[in-house]
Amino acid sequence: MIPELGHFALIIALGIAIVQSVVPIIGAHRNDAAMIALARPAAYAQLLFMGLAYAALTYAFIVHDFSVLYVSQHSNLLQPLVYRISGVWGSHEGSLLLWTLTLSVWTGAVALYSKHLPDALMARVLAVMGMISIGFILFMLLTSNPFERIFPAPQDGNSLNPLLQDPGLAIHPPMLYMGYVGFSVAFAFAVAALLGGRLDATWARWSRPWTTVAWSFLTLGIALGSWWAYNELGWGGWWFWDPVENASFMPWLVGTALIHSLAVTEKRGVFKSWTVLLAIMAFSLSLLGTFIVRSGVLVSVHAFATDPARGVFILIFLCLVVGSTLALYAWRSETVSTSGHFHWFSRETALLLNNVVMITAAIAVFVGTLYPLVLDALGLGKISVGRPYFDSMFALIGVPLLLLMGFGPTMRWKGDDIKRVRESLQLVFIVSLALGLVLPFVIEGALHITAGLGLAAALWVGITTLKDLFARLRKSRIPSLAYTGMVLAHLGVAFFVAGVTMVMTYEQEKDLRMEPGASYEMSGYEFKFLGTRKVQGPNYVADEGRIEVYKNGELINELNPHKRIYVEQANPMTDSSIDVGLMRDLYASLGEPLGSGAWSMRLYYKPMIRWIWLGCLFMTFGGVLAISDKRYRRSRVARREAELPAQAVAQG
Amino acid sequence: MSELGYQKKGMSKRGKRKMVVALVLLGVAIATVLALTAFEENLLYFYSPTQIHDGEAPANRSFRVGGMVVDGSVQREQNSLAIRFDLSDNANVVPVTYSGILPDLFREGQGIVAIGKLDNQGLFIADEVLAKHDENYMPPEVHEALKAGEAANKAAQTLTN
């Protein structure tokens, strides 16, 4: 009964979405207040019914209702409660339900926090979001109904893929979806502005906090995914340039360009059509990401779901969304006029270059990810693009990007003096370059040019950011939260670059055969294998390896990697064991038994790998701080400004 | 903006702007060349055991091969991690060696993909062996290679009959 209620709730949500996307937009066109006023309640009602549908599926998981096909495929009686709850989004149908619920959460949030918006704009924004919702609910009802029954109901279900039974992965998809779907708000604002023919600095101010929140979620989501892969896959890597990872990285790159471009549009009233285009691109890439992950078109280690019919639906939907908005853009962006002017040597230019670099990076990922798919679809052969392509592209793109990051915050709006900037930064440049090149010598006792340049880049970004902060503090100006957020995010980039450089240069990896009692030394740490023992988990049995780690003859930790066999799964699962440290991780995972107690195993030394995720946390937190800035909370002021001409705001 | 003094000495404003544009274009050109080179160098083509058998696979370049691990073909060396197995597309077989830890889902009878190079004896030296997370999942190109191999088998049988 409950699953049917969930199904009905989904159908009702579809009906509401249709009303939400048709009525307010006509109302906005005709200036009909009653029709416009329908937008907000419709958004809330849709949230309610999506929430009910979602709750129904979660309930079916919790009470082990195996008569629901999806539940029986992805949970069993032994599954712990938290993985039954997270099992809802463990596969295709449920993750779509989560995607759509996330969309209605964002829609509800826009409805709630848009009291200061002009009514017509708000109506159009909610209507556009309703249209996206229609697409996704239809997709679920037509091709992937999560509430489908199975008769007769099995006694017990299959297990959720054991790889997904990990806290990191349990929260990774919701975070990622909050990010992906969050870009729909910026998209809806952009489309609404094009429809209404009103695109100005206030528009940028309204869509900016939404975009930053979405970007923060996406950053956190991607970082969690990377952390999960590192912990769980047993390969010790933190990024694989897998198409599924790239699918989330492309919207992130364009989203990063977008938050910088929005800053210029808000402050200076320029780059408007470019910003609109970026907003459209960011969300289109999110949809493309959904298509890539959910259609099964990929040869990918992540391909959990494979069904071509679904792929065709998403592809058509994607073409409709991208095609119609680009057509709208081509038709309406002429009406957008640029009001501000700036000198070529200015912060505007620096941010424009940032955008160029970010888009270049996104194109590099796009080509590497989609070229093989296109070639395959045309029957021109099966290829894949190797990791070294992406690595060398990003090393290349990183140079101008990180160099620019030093200049951007230092430079003034409108125009700056080359001499002033040079005097302000040349010492920092020399110091960070010298220090960066010397550091590898201090850390590892040998010069290393690429490592030195990477560390120099991290220092350059870090020091220029802090220098600008202290310059502001010295003038006894209390920095705004938005500015502090930028400082944190840029420091996060510095941490990230330092971590990546150290891991890529100095990591040690060894696959070896070890007998009980054998030891192996790596980067000053001695790994001693004591043997394995059997252990029993809630829904698995495992061989647990016992590896003592010594530094200078002193025992520092015992690593206990597992080789698990989960109930209902034929294959073993590797569960690595990691000794975590700020400056280094020691990582061990079991391969397979080689007879007489010996095992093949993999040992790693990973210097500063934590800095990668620490950097991402800084970026996320920076985004959160930035949106807490008080200028986004002064709704009455914003409303008054909204009634002023755009140019006045841009100059103010 | 005339208060910015730097415009007066050295190059004219327009000259500087031209130089910046030229530099940006130069940078973009270099980046494009590097990108295309990196792209070309890192393209991994896929070959089935039959294509390798027919001599279609390159000699000195990494590529990917996929197929089923032949039952009973997996051999381990005693004191190292070296392993040897045969990959089949139901028509032809390629011998593969690999040294290191195999993925959890590597088994006889399982479809896998290996990345590496062919030596001059026709032995495939794998640097990487990939098996999918999902035990029921078959890499699409392996699936197609198997189908093609079966079709070739049937055609050969009808010819001999």
PDB file of N, CA and C in Angstrom, chain A residues 587-644:
ATOM      1  N   TYR A 587      49.300   3.068   3.877  1.00  0.00           N
ATOM      2  CA  TYR A 587      48.114   2.438   3.328  1.00  0.00           C
ATOM      3  C   TYR A 587      48.445   0.998   2.988  1.00  0.00           C
ATOM      4  N   ALA A 588      47.626   0.063   3.446  1.00  0.00           N
ATOM      5  CA  ALA A 588      47.866  -1.335   3.101  1.00  0.00           C
ATOM      6  C   ALA A 588      46.565  -1.974   2.640  1.00  0.00           C
ATOM      7  N   SER A 589      46.615  -2.760   1.581  1.00  0.00           N
ATOM      8  CA  SER A 589      45.443  -3.554   1.234  1.00  0.00           C
ATOM      9  C   SER A 589      45.880  -4.950   0.819  1.00  0.00           C
ATOM     10  N   LEU A 590      44.983  -5.898   1.090  1.00  0.00           N
ATOM     11  CA  LEU A 590      45.298  -7.299   0.811  1.00  0.00           C
ATOM     12  C   LEU A 590      44.958  -7.644  -0.625  1.00  0.00           C
ATOM     13  N   GLY A 591      45.808  -8.424  -1.268  1.00  0.00           N
ATOM     14  CA  GLY A 591      45.526  -8.950  -2.598  1.00  0.00           C
ATOM     15  C   GLY A 591      44.818 -10.277  -2.465  1.00  0.00           C
ATOM     16  N   GLU A 592      45.541 -11.356  -2.612  1.00  0.00           N
ATOM     17  CA  GLU A 592      44.902 -12.656  -2.444  1.00  0.00           C
ATOM     18  C   GLU A 592      45.869 -13.628  -1.765  1.00  0.00           C
ATOM     19  N   PRO A 593      45.320 -14.707  -1.166  1.00  0.00           N
ATOM     20  CA  PRO A 593      46.195 -15.669  -0.497  1.00  0.00           C
ATOM     21  C   PRO A 593      47.020 -16.426  -1.530  1.00  0.00           C
ATOM     22  N   LEU A 594      48.300 -16.623  -1.231  1.00  0.00           N
ATOM     23  CA  LEU A 594      49.181 -17.311  -2.177  1.00  0.00           C
ATOM     24  C   LEU A 594      49.633 -18.651  -1.611  1.00  0.00           C
ATOM     25  N   GLY A 595      48.929 -19.161  -0.613  1.00  0.00           N
ATOM     26  CA  GLY A 595      49.280 -20.463  -0.043  1.00  0.00           C
ATOM     27  C   GLY A 595      50.253 -20.337   1.109  1.00  0.00           C
ATOM     28  N   SER A 596      50.203 -21.265   2.040  1.00  0.00           N
ATOM     29  CA  SER A 596      51.031 -21.341   3.248  1.00  0.00           C
ATOM     30  C   SER A 596      51.111 -20.000   3.984  1.00  0.00           C
ATOM     31  N   GLY A 597      49.953 -19.336   4.099  1.00  0.00           N
ATOM     32  CA  GLY A 597      49.895 -18.118   4.906  1.00  0.00           C
ATOM     33  C   GLY A 597      50.381 -16.872   4.208  1.00  0.00           C
ATOM     34  N   ALA A 598      50.994 -17.024   3.043  1.00  0.00           N
ATOM     35  CA  ALA A 598      51.502 -15.843   2.331  1.00  0.00           C
ATOM     36  C   ALA A 598      50.363 -15.151   1.590  1.00  0.00           C
ATOM     37  N   TRP A 599      50.472 -13.829   1.448  1.00  0.00           N
ATOM     38  CA  TRP A 599      49.468 -13.035   0.733  1.00  0.00           C
ATOM     39  C   TRP A 599      50.178 -12.105  -0.233  1.00  0.00           C
ATOM     40  N   SER A 600      49.472 -11.797  -1.317  1.00  0.00           N
ATOM     41  CA  SER A 600      49.941 -10.669  -2.118  1.00  0.00           C
ATOM     42  C   SER A 600      49.327  -9.436  -1.478  1.00  0.00           C
ATOM     43  N   MET A 601      50.110  -8.381  -1.373  1.00  0.00           N
ATOM     44  CA  MET A 601      49.519  -7.174  -0.804  1.00  0.00           C
ATOM     45  C   MET A 601      50.123  -5.935  -1.407  1.00  0.00           C
ATOM     46  N   ARG A 602      49.438  -4.828  -1.154  1.00  0.00           N
ATOM     47  CA  ARG A 602      49.826  -3.565  -1.743  1.00  0.00           C
ATOM     48  C   ARG A 602      50.080  -2.583  -0.610  1.00  0.00           C
ATOM     49  N   LEU A 603      51.266  -1.992  -0.625  1.00  0.00           N
ATOM     50  CA  LEU A 603      51.621  -1.004   0.402  1.00  0.00           C
ATOM     51  C   LEU A 603      51.860   0.352  -0.260  1.00  0.00           C
ATOM     52  N   TYR A 604      51.425   1.395   0.402  1.00  0.00           N
ATOM     53  CA  TYR A 604      51.610   2.742  -0.128  1.00  0.00           C
ATOM     54  C   TYR A 604      52.143   3.670   0.937  1.00  0.00           C
ATOM     55  N   TYR A 605      52.929   4.632   0.466  1.00  0.00           N
ATOM     56  CA  TYR A 605      53.294   5.780   1.287  1.00  0.00           C
ATOM     57  C   TYR A 605      52.783   6.990   0.529  1.00  0.00           C
ATOM     58  N   LYS A 606      51.914   7.772   1.159  1.00  0.00           N
ATOM     59  CA  LYS A 606      51.258   8.888   0.460  1.00  0.00           C
ATOM     60  C   LYS A 606      51.516  10.182   1.209  1.00  0.00           C
ATOM     61  N   PRO A 607      52.517  10.952   0.805  1.00  0.00           N
ATOM     62  CA  PRO A 607      52.799  12.182   1.537  1.00  0.00           C
ATOM     63  C   PRO A 607      51.732  13.244   1.291  1.00  0.00           C
ATOM     64  N   MET A 608      51.255  13.848   2.333  1.00  0.00           N
ATOM     65  CA  MET A 608      50.358  15.016   2.296  1.00  0.00           C
ATOM     66  C   MET A 608      49.085  14.824   1.481  1.00  0.00           C
ATOM     67  N   ILE A 609      48.630  13.592   1.378  1.00  0.00           N
ATOM     68  CA  ILE A 609      47.421  13.390   0.567  1.00  0.00           C
ATOM     69  C   ILE A 609      46.201  14.036   1.226  1.00  0.00           C
ATOM     70  N   ARG A 610      46.241  14.142   2.563  1.00  0.00           N
ATOM     71  CA  ARG A 610      45.113  14.773   3.273  1.00  0.00           C
ATOM     72  C   ARG A 610      44.918  16.225   2.864  1.00  0.00           C
ATOM     73  N   TRP A 611      46.005  16.869   2.403  1.00  0.00           N
ATOM     74  CA  TRP A 611      45.909  18.282   2.021  1.00  0.00           C
ATOM     75  C   TRP A 611      44.976  18.475   0.837  1.00  0.00           C
ATOM     76  N   ILE A 612      44.851  17.434   0.023  1.00  0.00           N
ATOM     77  CA  ILE A 612      43.962  17.536  -1.134  1.00  0.00           C
ATOM     78  C   ILE A 612      42.529  17.761  -0.654  1.00  0.00           C
ATOM     79  N   TRP A 613      42.084  16.926   0.284  1.00  0.00           N
ATOM     80  CA  TRP A 613      40.696  17.048   0.771  1.00  0.00           C
ATOM     81  C   TRP A 613      40.558  18.224   1.732  1.00  0.00           C
ATOM     82  N   LEU A 614      41.628  18.506   2.457  1.00  0.00           N
ATOM     83  CA  LEU A 614      41.616  19.690   3.319  1.00  0.00           C
ATOM     84  C   LEU A 614      41.383  20.934   2.467  1.00  0.00           C
ATOM     85  N   GLY A 615      42.102  20.998   1.339  1.00  0.00           N
ATOM     86  CA  GLY A 615      41.933  22.116   0.407  1.00  0.00           C
ATOM     87  C   GLY A 615      40.493  22.223  -0.062  1.00  0.00           C
ATOM     88  N   CYS A 616      39.891  21.076  -0.389  1.00  0.00           N
ATOM     89  CA  CYS A 616      38.502  21.086  -0.855  1.00  0.00           C
ATOM     90  C   CYS A 616      37.559  21.563   0.252  1.00  0.00           C
ATOM     91  N   LEU A 617      37.850  21.155   1.508  1.00  0.00           N
ATOM     92  CA  LEU A 617      37.024  21.616   2.627  1.00  0.00           C
ATOM     93  C   LEU A 617      37.130  23.134   2.789  1.00  0.00           C
ATOM     94  N   PHE A 618      38.343  23.659   2.629  1.00  0.00           N
ATOM     95  CA  PHE A 618      38.527  25.110   2.690  1.00  0.00           C
ATOM     96  C   PHE A 618      37.695  25.804   1.611  1.00  0.00           C
ATOM     97  N   MET A 619      37.729  25.244   0.397  1.00  0.00           N
ATOM     98  CA  MET A 619      36.948  25.849  -0.694  1.00  0.00           C
ATOM     99  C   MET A 619      35.464  25.826  -0.354  1.00  0.00           C
ATOM    100  N   THR A 620      34.995  24.662   0.129  1.00  0.00           N
ATOM    101  CA  THR A 620      33.584  24.539   0.491  1.00  0.00           C
ATOM    102  C   THR A 620      33.204  25.554   1.558  1.00  0.00           C
ATOM    103  N   PHE A 621      34.032  25.621   2.599  1.00  0.00           N
ATOM    104  CA  PHE A 621      33.740  26.507   3.711  1.00  0.00           C
ATOM    105  C   PHE A 621      33.800  27.966   3.256  1.00  0.00           C
ATOM    106  N   GLY A 622      34.747  28.269   2.364  1.00  0.00           N
ATOM    107  CA  GLY A 622      34.829  29.613   1.786  1.00  0.00           C
ATOM    108  C   GLY A 622      33.529  29.998   1.106  1.00  0.00           C
ATOM    109  N   GLY A 623      32.978  29.050   0.344  1.00  0.00           N
ATOM    110  CA  GLY A 623      31.707  29.312  -0.331  1.00  0.00           C
ATOM    111  C   GLY A 623      30.594  29.589   0.669  1.00  0.00           C
ATOM    112  N   VAL A 624      30.564  28.789   1.749  1.00  0.00           N
ATOM    113  CA  VAL A 624      29.518  28.949   2.762  1.00  0.00           C
ATOM    114  C   VAL A 624      29.631  30.320   3.435  1.00  0.00           C
ATOM    115  N   LEU A 625      30.877  30.729   3.739  1.00  0.00           N
ATOM    116  CA  LEU A 625      31.082  32.044   4.350  1.00  0.00           C
ATOM    117  C   LEU A 625      30.609  33.150   3.417  1.00  0.00           C
ATOM    118  N   ALA A 626      30.981  32.995   2.125  1.00  0.00           N
ATOM    119  CA  ALA A 626      30.672  34.047   1.158  1.00  0.00           C
ATOM    120  C   ALA A 626      29.172  34.314   1.080  1.00  0.00           C
ATOM    121  N   ILE A 627      28.361  33.248   1.155  1.00  0.00           N
ATOM    122  CA  ILE A 627      26.923  33.488   1.025  1.00  0.00           C
ATOM    123  C   ILE A 627      26.306  33.985   2.325  1.00  0.00           C
ATOM    124  N   SER A 628      27.078  33.893   3.428  1.00  0.00           N
ATOM    125  CA  SER A 628      26.544  34.423   4.686  1.00  0.00           C
ATOM    126  C   SER A 628      26.730  35.937   4.752  1.00  0.00           C
ATOM    127  N   ASP A 629      27.349  36.500   3.714  1.00  0.00           N
ATOM    128  CA  ASP A 629      27.612  37.942   3.728  1.00  0.00           C
ATOM    129  C   ASP A 629      26.308  38.718   3.880  1.00  0.00           C
ATOM    130  N   LYS A 630      26.420  39.807   4.646  1.00  0.00           N
ATOM    131  CA  LYS A 630      25.174  40.468   5.013  1.00  0.00           C
ATOM    132  C   LYS A 630      24.476  41.147   3.848  1.00  0.00           C
ATOM    133  N   ARG A 631      25.229  41.402   2.751  1.00  0.00           N
ATOM    134  CA  ARG A 631      24.532  42.095   1.672  1.00  0.00           C
ATOM    135  C   ARG A 631      23.487  41.207   0.992  1.00  0.00           C
ATOM    136  N   TYR A 632      23.600  39.869   1.201  1.00  0.00           N
ATOM    137  CA  TYR A 632      22.572  38.998   0.628  1.00  0.00           C
ATOM    138  C   TYR A 632      21.362  38.902   1.547  1.00  0.00           C
ATOM    139  N   ARG A 633      21.523  39.386   2.776  1.00  0.00           N
ATOM    140  CA  ARG A 633      20.417  39.267   3.713  1.00  0.00           C
ATOM    141  C   ARG A 633      19.586  40.548   3.785  1.00  0.00           C
ATOM    142  N   ARG A 634      20.135  41.625   3.221  1.00  0.00           N
ATOM    143  CA  ARG A 634      19.383  42.881   3.298  1.00  0.00           C
ATOM    144  C   ARG A 634      18.320  42.891   2.207  1.00  0.00           C
ATOM    145  N   SER A 635      17.258  42.160   2.467  1.00  0.00           N
ATOM    146  CA  SER A 635      16.308  41.971   1.386  1.00  0.00           C
ATOM    147  C   SER A 635      15.618  43.279   1.013  1.00  0.00           C
ATOM    148  N   ARG A 636      15.342  44.102   2.014  1.00  0.00           N
ATOM    149  CA  ARG A 636      14.622  45.331   1.695  1.00  0.00           C
ATOM    150  C   ARG A 636      15.491  46.268   0.854  1.00  0.00           C
ATOM    151  N   VAL A 637      16.760  46.316   1.224  1.00  0.00           N
ATOM    152  CA  VAL A 637      17.687  47.146   0.454  1.00  0.00           C
ATOM    153  C   VAL A 637      17.753  46.637  -0.978  1.00  0.00           C
ATOM    154  N   ALA A 638      17.841  45.301  -1.078  1.00  0.00           N
ATOM    155  CA  ALA A 638      17.948  44.702  -2.407  1.00  0.00           C
ATOM    156  C   ALA A 638      16.730  45.065  -3.247  1.00  0.00           C
ATOM    157  N   ARG A 639      15.580  45.047  -2.593  1.00  0.00           N
ATOM    158  CA  ARG A 639      14.366  45.327  -3.336  1.00  0.00           C
ATOM    159  C   ARG A 639      14.363  46.777  -3.816  1.00  0.00           C
ATOM    160  N   ARG A 640      14.823  47.672  -2.937  1.00  0.00           N
ATOM    161  CA  ARG A 640      14.864  49.069  -3.339  1.00  0.00           C
ATOM    162  C   ARG A 640      15.819  49.242  -4.512  1.00  0.00           C
ATOM    163  N   GLU A 641      16.969  48.587  -4.396  1.00  0.00           N
ATOM    164  CA  GLU A 641      17.946  48.701  -5.476  1.00  0.00           C
ATOM    165  C   GLU A 641      17.410  48.115  -6.774  1.00  0.00           C
ATOM    166  N   ALA A 642      16.584  47.096  -6.621  1.00  0.00           N
ATOM    167  CA  ALA A 642      16.062  46.441  -7.814  1.00  0.00           C
ATOM    168  C   ALA A 642      15.247  47.412  -8.648  1.00  0.00           C
ATOM    169  N   GLU A 643      14.678  48.384  -7.958  1.00  0.00           N
ATOM    170  CA  GLU A 643      13.840  49.317  -8.692  1.00  0.00           C
ATOM    171  C   GLU A 643      14.652  50.431  -9.338  1.00  0.00           C
ATOM    172  N   LEU A 644      15.913  50.533  -8.937  1.00  0.00           N
ATOM    173  CA  LEU A 644      16.787  51.532  -9.563  1.00  0.00           C
ATOM    174  C   LEU A 644      17.326  50.979 -10.868  1.00  0.00           C
TER     175      LEU A 644
END
